[in-house]
mmCIF file of C-alpha atoms and ligand atoms in Angstrom:
data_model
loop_
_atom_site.group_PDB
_atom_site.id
_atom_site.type_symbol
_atom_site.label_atom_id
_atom_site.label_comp_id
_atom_site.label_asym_id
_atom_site.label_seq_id
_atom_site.Cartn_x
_atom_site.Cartn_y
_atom_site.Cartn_z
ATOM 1 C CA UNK L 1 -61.184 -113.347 80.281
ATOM 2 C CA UNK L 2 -58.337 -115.966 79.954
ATOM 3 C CA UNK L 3 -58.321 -118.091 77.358
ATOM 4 C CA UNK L 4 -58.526 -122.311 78.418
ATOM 5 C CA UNK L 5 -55.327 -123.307 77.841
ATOM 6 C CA UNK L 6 -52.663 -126.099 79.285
ATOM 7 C CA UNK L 7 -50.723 -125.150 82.134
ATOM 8 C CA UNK L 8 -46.883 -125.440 80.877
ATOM 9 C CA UNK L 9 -45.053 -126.067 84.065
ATOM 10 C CA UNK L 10 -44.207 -129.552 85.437
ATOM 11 C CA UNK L 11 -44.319 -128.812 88.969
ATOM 12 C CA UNK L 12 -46.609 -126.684 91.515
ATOM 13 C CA UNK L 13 -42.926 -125.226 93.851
ATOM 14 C CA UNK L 14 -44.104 -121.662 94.100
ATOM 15 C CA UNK L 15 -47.300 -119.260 92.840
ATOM 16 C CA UNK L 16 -44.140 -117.420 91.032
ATOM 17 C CA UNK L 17 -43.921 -120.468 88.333
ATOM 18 C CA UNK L 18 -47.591 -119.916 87.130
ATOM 19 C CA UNK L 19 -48.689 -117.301 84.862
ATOM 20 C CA UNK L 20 -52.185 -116.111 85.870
ATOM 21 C CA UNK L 21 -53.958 -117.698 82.549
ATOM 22 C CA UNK L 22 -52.302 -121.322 84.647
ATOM 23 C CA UNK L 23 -54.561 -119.875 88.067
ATOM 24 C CA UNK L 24 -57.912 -119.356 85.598
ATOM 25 C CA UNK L 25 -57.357 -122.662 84.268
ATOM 26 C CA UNK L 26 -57.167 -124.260 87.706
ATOM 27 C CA UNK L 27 -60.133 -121.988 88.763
ATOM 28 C CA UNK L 28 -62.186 -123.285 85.476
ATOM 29 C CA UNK L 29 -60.949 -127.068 86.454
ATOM 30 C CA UNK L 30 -61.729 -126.782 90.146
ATOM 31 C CA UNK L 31 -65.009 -125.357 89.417
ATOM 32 C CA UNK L 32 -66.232 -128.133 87.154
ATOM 33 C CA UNK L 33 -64.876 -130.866 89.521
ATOM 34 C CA UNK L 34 -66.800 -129.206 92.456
ATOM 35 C CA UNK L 35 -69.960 -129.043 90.521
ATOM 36 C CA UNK L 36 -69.488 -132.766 89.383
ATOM 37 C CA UNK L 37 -68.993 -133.929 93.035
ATOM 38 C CA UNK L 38 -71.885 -132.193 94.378
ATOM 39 C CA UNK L 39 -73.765 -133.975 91.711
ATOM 40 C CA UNK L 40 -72.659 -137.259 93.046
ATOM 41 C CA UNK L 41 -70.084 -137.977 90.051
ATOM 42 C CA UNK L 42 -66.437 -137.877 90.059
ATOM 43 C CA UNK L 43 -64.623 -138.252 87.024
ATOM 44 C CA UNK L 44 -61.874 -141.113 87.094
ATOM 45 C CA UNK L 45 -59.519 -139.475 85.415
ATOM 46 C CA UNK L 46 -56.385 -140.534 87.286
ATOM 47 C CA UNK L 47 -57.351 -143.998 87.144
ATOM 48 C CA UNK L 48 -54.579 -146.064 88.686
ATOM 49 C CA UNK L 49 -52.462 -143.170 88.834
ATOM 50 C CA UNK L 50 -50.561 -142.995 91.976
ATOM 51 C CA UNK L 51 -49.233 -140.038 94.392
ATOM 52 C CA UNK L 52 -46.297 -140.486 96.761
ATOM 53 C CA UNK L 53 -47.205 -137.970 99.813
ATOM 54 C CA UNK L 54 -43.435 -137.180 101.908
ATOM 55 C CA UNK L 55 -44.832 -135.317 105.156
ATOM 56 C CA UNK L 56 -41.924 -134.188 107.585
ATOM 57 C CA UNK L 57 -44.416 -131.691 109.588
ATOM 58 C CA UNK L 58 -48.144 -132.386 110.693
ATOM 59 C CA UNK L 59 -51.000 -132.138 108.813
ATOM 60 C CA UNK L 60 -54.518 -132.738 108.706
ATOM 61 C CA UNK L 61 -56.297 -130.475 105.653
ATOM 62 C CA UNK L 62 -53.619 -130.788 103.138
ATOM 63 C CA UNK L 63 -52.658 -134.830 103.828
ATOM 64 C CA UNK L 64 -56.422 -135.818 103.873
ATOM 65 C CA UNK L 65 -57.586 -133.520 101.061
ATOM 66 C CA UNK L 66 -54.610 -135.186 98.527
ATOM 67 C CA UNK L 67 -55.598 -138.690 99.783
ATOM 68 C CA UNK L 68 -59.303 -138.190 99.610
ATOM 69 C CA UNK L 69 -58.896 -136.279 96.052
ATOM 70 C CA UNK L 70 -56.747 -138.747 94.963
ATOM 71 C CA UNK L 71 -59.369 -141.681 95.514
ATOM 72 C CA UNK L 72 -62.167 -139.668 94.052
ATOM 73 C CA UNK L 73 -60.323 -139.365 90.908
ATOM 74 C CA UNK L 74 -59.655 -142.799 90.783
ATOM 75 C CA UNK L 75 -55.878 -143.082 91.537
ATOM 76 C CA UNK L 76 -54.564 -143.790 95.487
ATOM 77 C CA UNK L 77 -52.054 -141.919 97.275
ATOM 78 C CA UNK L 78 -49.221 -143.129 99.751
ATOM 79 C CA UNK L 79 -48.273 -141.272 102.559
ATOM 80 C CA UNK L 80 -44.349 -141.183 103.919
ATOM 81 C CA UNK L 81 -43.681 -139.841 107.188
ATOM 82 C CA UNK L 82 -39.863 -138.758 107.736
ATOM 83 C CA UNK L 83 -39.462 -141.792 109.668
ATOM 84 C CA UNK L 84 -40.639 -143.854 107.148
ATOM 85 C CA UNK L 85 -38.338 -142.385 104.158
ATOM 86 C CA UNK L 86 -35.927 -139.774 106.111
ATOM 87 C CA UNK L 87 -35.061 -137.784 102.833
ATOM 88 C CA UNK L 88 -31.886 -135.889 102.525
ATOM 89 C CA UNK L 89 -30.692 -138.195 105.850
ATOM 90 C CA UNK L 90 -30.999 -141.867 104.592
ATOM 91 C CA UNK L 91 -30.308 -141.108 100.779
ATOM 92 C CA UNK L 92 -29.710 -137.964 98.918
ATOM 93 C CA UNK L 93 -32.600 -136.022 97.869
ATOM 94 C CA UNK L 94 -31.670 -136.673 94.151
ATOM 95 C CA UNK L 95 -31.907 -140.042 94.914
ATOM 96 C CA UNK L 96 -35.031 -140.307 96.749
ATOM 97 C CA UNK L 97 -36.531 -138.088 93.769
ATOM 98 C CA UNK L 98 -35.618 -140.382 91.173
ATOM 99 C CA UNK L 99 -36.293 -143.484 92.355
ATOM 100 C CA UNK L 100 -39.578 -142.136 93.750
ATOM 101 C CA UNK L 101 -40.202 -141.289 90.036
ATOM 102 C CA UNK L 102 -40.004 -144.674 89.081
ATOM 103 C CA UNK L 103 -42.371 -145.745 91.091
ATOM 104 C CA UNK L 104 -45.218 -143.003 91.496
ATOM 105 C CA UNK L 105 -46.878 -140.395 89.636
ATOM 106 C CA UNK L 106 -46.571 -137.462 90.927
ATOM 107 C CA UNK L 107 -45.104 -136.564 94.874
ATOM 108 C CA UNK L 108 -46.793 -133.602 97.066
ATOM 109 C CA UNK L 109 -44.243 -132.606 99.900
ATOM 110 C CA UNK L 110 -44.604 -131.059 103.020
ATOM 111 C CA UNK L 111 -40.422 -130.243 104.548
ATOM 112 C CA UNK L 112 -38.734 -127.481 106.037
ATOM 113 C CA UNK L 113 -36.663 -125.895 103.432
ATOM 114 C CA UNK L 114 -38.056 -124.283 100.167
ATOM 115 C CA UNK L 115 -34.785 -125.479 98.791
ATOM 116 C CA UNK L 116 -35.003 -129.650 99.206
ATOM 117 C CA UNK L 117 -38.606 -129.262 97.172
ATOM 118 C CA UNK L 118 -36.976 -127.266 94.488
ATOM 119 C CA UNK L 119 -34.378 -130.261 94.444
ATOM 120 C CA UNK L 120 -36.845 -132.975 94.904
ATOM 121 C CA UNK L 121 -38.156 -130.979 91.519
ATOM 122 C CA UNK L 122 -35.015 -131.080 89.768
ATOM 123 C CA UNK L 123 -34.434 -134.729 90.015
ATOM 124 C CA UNK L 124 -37.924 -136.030 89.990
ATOM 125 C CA UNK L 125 -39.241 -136.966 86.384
ATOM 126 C CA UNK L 126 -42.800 -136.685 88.065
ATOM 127 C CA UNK L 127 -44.683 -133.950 88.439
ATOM 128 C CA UNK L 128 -43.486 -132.460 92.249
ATOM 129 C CA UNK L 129 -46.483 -130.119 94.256
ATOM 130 C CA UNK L 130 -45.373 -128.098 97.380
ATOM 131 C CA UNK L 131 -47.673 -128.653 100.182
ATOM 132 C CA UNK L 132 -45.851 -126.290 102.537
ATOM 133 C CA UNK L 133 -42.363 -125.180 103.264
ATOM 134 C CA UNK L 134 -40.836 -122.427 105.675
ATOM 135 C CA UNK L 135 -41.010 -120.393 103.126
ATOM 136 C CA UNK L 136 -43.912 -121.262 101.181
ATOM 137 C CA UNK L 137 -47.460 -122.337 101.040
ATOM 138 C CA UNK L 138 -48.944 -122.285 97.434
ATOM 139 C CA UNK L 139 -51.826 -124.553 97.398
ATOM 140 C CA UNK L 140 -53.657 -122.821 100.639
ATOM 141 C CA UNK L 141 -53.268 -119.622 98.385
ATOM 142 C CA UNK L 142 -54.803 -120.990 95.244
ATOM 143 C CA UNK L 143 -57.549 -121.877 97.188
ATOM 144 C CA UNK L 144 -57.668 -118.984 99.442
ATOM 145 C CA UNK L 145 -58.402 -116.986 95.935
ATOM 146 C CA UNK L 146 -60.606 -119.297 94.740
ATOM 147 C CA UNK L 147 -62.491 -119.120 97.359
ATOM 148 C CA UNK L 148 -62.563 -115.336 97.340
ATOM 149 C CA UNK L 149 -63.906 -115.806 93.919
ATOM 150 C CA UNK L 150 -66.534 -117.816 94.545
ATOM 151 C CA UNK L 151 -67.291 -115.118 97.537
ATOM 152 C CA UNK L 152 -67.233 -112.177 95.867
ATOM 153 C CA UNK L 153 -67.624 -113.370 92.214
ATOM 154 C CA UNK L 154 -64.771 -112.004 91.332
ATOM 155 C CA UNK L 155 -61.624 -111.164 92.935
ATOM 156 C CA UNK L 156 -60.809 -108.150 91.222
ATOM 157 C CA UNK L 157 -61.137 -105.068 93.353
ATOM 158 C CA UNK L 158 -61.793 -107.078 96.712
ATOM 159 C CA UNK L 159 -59.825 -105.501 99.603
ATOM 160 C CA UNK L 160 -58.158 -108.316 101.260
ATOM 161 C CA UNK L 161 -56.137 -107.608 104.379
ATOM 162 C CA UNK L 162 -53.901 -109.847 106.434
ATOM 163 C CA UNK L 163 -52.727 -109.675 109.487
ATOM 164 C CA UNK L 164 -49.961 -111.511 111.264
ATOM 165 C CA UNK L 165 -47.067 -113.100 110.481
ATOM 166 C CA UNK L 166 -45.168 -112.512 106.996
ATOM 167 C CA UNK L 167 -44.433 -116.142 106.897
ATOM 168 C CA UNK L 168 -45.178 -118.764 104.036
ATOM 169 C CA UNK L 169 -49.257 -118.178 104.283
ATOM 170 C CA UNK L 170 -48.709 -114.543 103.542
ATOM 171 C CA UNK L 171 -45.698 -114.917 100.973
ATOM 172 C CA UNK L 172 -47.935 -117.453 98.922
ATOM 173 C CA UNK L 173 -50.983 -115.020 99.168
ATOM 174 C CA UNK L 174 -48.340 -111.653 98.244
ATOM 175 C CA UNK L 175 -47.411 -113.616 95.456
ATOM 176 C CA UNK L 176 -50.749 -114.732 94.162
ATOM 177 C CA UNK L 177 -52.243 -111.196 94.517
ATOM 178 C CA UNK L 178 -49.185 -109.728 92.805
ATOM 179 C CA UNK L 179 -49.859 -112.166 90.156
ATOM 180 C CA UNK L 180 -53.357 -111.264 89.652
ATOM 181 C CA UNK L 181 -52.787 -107.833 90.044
ATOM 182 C CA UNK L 182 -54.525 -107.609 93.455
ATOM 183 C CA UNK L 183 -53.876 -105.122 96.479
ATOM 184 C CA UNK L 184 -52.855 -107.214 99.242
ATOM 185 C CA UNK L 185 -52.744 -104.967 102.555
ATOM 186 C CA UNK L 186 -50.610 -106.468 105.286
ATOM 187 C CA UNK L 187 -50.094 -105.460 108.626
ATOM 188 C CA UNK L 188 -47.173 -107.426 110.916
ATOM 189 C CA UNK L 189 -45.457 -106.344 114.144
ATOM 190 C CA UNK L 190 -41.505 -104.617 113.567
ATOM 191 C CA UNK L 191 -39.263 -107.305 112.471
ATOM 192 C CA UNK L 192 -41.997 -110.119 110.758
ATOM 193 C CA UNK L 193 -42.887 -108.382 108.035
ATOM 194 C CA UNK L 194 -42.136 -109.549 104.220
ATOM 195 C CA UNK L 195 -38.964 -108.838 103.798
ATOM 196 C CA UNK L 196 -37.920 -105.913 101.327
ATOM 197 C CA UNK L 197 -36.308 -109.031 98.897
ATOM 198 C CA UNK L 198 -39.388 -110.359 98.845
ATOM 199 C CA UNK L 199 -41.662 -107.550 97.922
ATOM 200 C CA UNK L 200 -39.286 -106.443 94.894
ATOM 201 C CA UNK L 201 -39.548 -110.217 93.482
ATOM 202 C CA UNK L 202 -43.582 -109.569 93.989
ATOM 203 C CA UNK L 203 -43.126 -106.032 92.430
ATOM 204 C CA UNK L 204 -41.722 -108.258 89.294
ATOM 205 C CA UNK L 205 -44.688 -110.646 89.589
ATOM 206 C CA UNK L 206 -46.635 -107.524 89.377
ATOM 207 C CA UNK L 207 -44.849 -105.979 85.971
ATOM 208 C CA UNK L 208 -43.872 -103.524 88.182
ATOM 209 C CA UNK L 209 -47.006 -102.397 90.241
ATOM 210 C CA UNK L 210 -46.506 -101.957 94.242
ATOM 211 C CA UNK L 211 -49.660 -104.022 94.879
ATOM 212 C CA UNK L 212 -48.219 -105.280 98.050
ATOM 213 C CA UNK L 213 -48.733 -102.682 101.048
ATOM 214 C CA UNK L 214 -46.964 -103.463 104.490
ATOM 215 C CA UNK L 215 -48.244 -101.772 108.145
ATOM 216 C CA UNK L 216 -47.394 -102.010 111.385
ATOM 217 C CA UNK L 217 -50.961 -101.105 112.053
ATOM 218 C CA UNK L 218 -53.846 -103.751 112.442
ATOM 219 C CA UNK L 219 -56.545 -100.920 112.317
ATOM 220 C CA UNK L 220 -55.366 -99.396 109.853
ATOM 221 C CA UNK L 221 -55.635 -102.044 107.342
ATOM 222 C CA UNK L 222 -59.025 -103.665 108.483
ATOM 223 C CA UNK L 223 -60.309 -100.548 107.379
ATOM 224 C CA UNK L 224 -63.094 -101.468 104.712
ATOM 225 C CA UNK L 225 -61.385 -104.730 103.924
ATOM 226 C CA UNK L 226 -63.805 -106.798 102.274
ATOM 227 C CA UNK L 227 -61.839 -109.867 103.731
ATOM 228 C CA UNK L 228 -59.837 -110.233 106.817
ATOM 229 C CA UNK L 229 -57.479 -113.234 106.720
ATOM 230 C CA UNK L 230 -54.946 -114.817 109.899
ATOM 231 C CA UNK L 231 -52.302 -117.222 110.505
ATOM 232 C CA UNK L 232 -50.943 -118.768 113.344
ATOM 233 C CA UNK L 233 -48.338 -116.523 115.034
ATOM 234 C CA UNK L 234 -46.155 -119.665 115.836
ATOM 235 C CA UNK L 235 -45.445 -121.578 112.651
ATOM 236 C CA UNK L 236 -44.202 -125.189 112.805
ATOM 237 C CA UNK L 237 -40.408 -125.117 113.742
ATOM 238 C CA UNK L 238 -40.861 -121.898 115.300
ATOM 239 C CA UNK L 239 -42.011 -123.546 118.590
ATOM 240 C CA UNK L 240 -39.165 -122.168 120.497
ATOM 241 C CA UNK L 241 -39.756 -118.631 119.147
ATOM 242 C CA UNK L 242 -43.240 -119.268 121.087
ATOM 243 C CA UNK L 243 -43.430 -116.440 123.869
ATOM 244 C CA UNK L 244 -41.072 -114.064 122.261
ATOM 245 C CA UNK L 245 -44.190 -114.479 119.627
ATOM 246 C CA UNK L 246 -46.834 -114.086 121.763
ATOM 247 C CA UNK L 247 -45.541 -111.095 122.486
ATOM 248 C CA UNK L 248 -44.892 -109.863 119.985
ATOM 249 C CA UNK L 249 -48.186 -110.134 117.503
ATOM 250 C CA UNK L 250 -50.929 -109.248 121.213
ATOM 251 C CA UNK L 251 -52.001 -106.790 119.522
ATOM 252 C CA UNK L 252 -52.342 -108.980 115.934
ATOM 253 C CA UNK L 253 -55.296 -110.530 116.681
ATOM 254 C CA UNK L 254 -58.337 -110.764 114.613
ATOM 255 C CA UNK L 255 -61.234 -110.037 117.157
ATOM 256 C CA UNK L 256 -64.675 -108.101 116.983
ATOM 257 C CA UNK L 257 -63.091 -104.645 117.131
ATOM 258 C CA UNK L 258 -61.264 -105.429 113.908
ATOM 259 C CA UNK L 259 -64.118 -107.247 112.411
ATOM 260 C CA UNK L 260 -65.915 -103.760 112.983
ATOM 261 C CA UNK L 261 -63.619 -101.752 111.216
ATOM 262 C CA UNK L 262 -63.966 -103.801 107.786
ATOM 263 C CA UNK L 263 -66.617 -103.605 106.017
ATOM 264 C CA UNK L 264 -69.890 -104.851 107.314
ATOM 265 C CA UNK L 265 -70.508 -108.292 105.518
ATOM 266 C CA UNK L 266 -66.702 -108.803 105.770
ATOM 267 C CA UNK L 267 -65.195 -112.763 104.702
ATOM 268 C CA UNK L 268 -62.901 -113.580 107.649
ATOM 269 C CA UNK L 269 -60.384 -116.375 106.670
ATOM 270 C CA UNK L 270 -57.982 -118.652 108.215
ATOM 271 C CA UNK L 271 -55.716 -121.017 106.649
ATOM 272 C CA UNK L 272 -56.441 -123.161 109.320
ATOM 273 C CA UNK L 273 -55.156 -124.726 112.039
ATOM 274 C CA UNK L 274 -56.242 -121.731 114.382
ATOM 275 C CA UNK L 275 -55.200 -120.666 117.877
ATOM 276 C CA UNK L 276 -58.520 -119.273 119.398
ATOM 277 C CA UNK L 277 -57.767 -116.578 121.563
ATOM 278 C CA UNK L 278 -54.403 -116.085 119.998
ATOM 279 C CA UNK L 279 -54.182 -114.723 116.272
ATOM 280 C CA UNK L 280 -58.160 -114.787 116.138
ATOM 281 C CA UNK L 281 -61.266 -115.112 118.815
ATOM 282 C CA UNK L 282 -63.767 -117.717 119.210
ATOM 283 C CA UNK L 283 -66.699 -115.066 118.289
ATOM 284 C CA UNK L 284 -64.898 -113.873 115.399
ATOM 285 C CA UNK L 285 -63.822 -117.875 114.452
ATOM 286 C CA UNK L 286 -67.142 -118.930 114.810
ATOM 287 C CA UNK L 287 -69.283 -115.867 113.950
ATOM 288 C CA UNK L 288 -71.157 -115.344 110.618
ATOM 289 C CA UNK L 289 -68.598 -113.363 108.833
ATOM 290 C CA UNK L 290 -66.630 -116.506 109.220
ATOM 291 C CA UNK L 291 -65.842 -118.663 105.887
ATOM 292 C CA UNK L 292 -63.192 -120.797 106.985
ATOM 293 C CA UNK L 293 -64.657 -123.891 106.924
ATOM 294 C CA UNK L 294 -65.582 -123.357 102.947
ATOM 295 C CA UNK L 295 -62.202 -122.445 102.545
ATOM 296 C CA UNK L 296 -60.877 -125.594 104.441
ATOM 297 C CA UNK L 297 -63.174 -127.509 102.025
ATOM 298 C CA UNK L 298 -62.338 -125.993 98.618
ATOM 299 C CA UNK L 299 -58.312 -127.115 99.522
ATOM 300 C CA UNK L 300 -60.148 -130.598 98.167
ATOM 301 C CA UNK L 301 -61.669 -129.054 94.928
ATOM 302 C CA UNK L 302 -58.351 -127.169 93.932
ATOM 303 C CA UNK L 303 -56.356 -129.996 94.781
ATOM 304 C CA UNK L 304 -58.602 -132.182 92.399
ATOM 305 C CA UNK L 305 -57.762 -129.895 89.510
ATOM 306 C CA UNK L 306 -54.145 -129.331 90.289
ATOM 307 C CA UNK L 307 -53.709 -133.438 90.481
ATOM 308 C CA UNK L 308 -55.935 -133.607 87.005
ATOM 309 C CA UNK L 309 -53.989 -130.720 85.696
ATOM 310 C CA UNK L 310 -50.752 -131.874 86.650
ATOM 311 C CA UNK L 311 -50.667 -135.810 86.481
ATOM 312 C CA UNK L 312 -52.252 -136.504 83.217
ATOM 313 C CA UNK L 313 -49.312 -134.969 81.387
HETATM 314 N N1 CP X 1 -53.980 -125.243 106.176
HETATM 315 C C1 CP X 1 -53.234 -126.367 106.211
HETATM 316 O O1 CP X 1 -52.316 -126.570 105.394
HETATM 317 O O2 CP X 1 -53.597 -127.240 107.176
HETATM 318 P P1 CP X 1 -52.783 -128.547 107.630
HETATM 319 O O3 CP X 1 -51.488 -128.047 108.227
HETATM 320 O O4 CP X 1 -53.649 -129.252 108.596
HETATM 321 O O5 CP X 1 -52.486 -129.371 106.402
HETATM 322 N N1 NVA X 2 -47.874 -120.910 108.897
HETATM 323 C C1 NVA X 2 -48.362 -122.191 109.336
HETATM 324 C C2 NVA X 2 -49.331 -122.736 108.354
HETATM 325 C C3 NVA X 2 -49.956 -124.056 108.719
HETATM 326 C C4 NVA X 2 -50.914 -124.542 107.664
HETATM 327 C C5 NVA X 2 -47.201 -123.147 109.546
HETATM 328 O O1 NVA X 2 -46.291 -123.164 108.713
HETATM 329 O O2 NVA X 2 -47.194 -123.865 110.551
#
């Protein structure tokens, strides 16, 4: 058991800033607030508070999960689109970070490189949350584990396999496992795996444990996995990478055969949005093993806690 106690970082970059008594306490948080809502209450705790929201790629969970768990919290978000702001082209990110600061709360961002959120951080005297980069996803893998948890109970001990891409869905989930202390059993065709850099920085994460375990074999990794999980083989930016892709991951998908090979009341997950008939199948997508929907969901309740969490410093 981990003691309650405040998380100390300012930010929410990378799963690699929090220590795992900071992932309880958002658990314990994001519990509480999901119980409250079902209940019909949500506590107003960022009353008046307000969250600038920089989008340069699409979105539809993470941009309407902040905004709606913004309202029910009491505060109100405002979304920028890249044509409304154009960070890093129209001003310096520095700039754009500090003056946002005076203005707003707290800023989730959603941009290409890893590298302009950790500078948005630097400069920003708000509290700065990544909501996805190239290289990074790390509020889809806090509630990925959540969700696990409220699965399984517990997440110690569950076998959780990915296939697919080692791109920012898996790096966030490597790093969140390693942090934890959880085997994380990936399987990616020759040349997308996590790269070796990677897995000794997770090895670190892990006080030293190899909890990370790459394959070039789907089958081999669905074996008695207790969850399956998939991304889309074509992440955004990679669009002209598309049919070398395809290509490459046809035999990465997550289908019935696979689903067979896991064990039998096996948690199939998707970050979401999916490619039916690509990275996963319609049976398997919409099947009963399924929980992607609940997982889609709980982005909402974690978000909640990581806004309370972070903004009422
Ligand atoms: N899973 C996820 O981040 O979805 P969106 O791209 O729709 O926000
Ligand atoms: N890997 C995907 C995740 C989308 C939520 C992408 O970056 O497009």
């Amino acid at each position: 058991m981990y003691e309650r106690m405040p998380m100390k970082c300012k930010d929410l970059i990378s799963i690699a800033d929090l220590l795992p008594s900071d992932i309880e306490e958002i658990f314990t948080v994001t519990r509480e607030l999901k119980e409250w809502h079902a209940k019909g209450y949500d506590e107003k705790c960022l009353n008046g508070k307000i969250l600038g929201m920089i989008f340069e790629k699409s979105s539809m969970r993470t941009r309407v999960s902040f905004e709606v768990a913004m309202v029910q919290l009491g505060g109100h978000a405002i979304y920028l689109t890249q044509g409304d702001i154009n960070l890093g082209k129209r001003e310096a990110v520095k700039d754009g970070a500090r003056v946002l600061s005076r203005y707003v709360d707290g800023i989730v961002i959603r941009t290409f490189g890893q590298e302009t959120i950790q500078e948005l951080a630097r400069y920003a005297t708000v509290p700065v949350i990544n909501a996805l980069s190239d290289y990074l996803h790390p509020c889809q893998a806090l509630t990925d584990m959540y969700t696990i948890k409220e699965k399984f109970g517990t997440y110690t001990n569950v076998k959780i396999a990915y296939i697919g891409d080692g791109n920012n869905v898996a790096r966030s989930l490597a790093q969140i496992c390693a942090k934890l202390g959880i085997h994380f059993y990936v399987a990616s065709p020759k040349g997308y795996e996590l790269s070796s850099e990677f897995l000794a920085k997770a090895k670190q994460m892990a006080e030293g444990y190899d909890v990370i375990h790459l394959s070039h074999d789907p089958k081999e990794v669905a074996k008695n996995a207790q969850v399956l999980y998939t991304d889309t083989w074509v992440s955004m930016g990679q669009e002209a990478e598309k049919a070398v892709r395809q290509q490459a991951f046809r035999d990465f998908q997550i289908n019935n055969d696979i689903v067979k090979l896991a064990k039998n009341d096996v948690k199939v997950m998707h970050c979401l949005p999916a490619h039916r008939g690509e990275e996963i199948t319609d049976d398997v997508l919409d099947g009963p093993n399924s929980i992607v929907y609940d997982q889609a969901e709980n982005r909402l309740h974690v978000e909640k806690a990581l806004l309370k969490l972070l903004l009422r410093k």
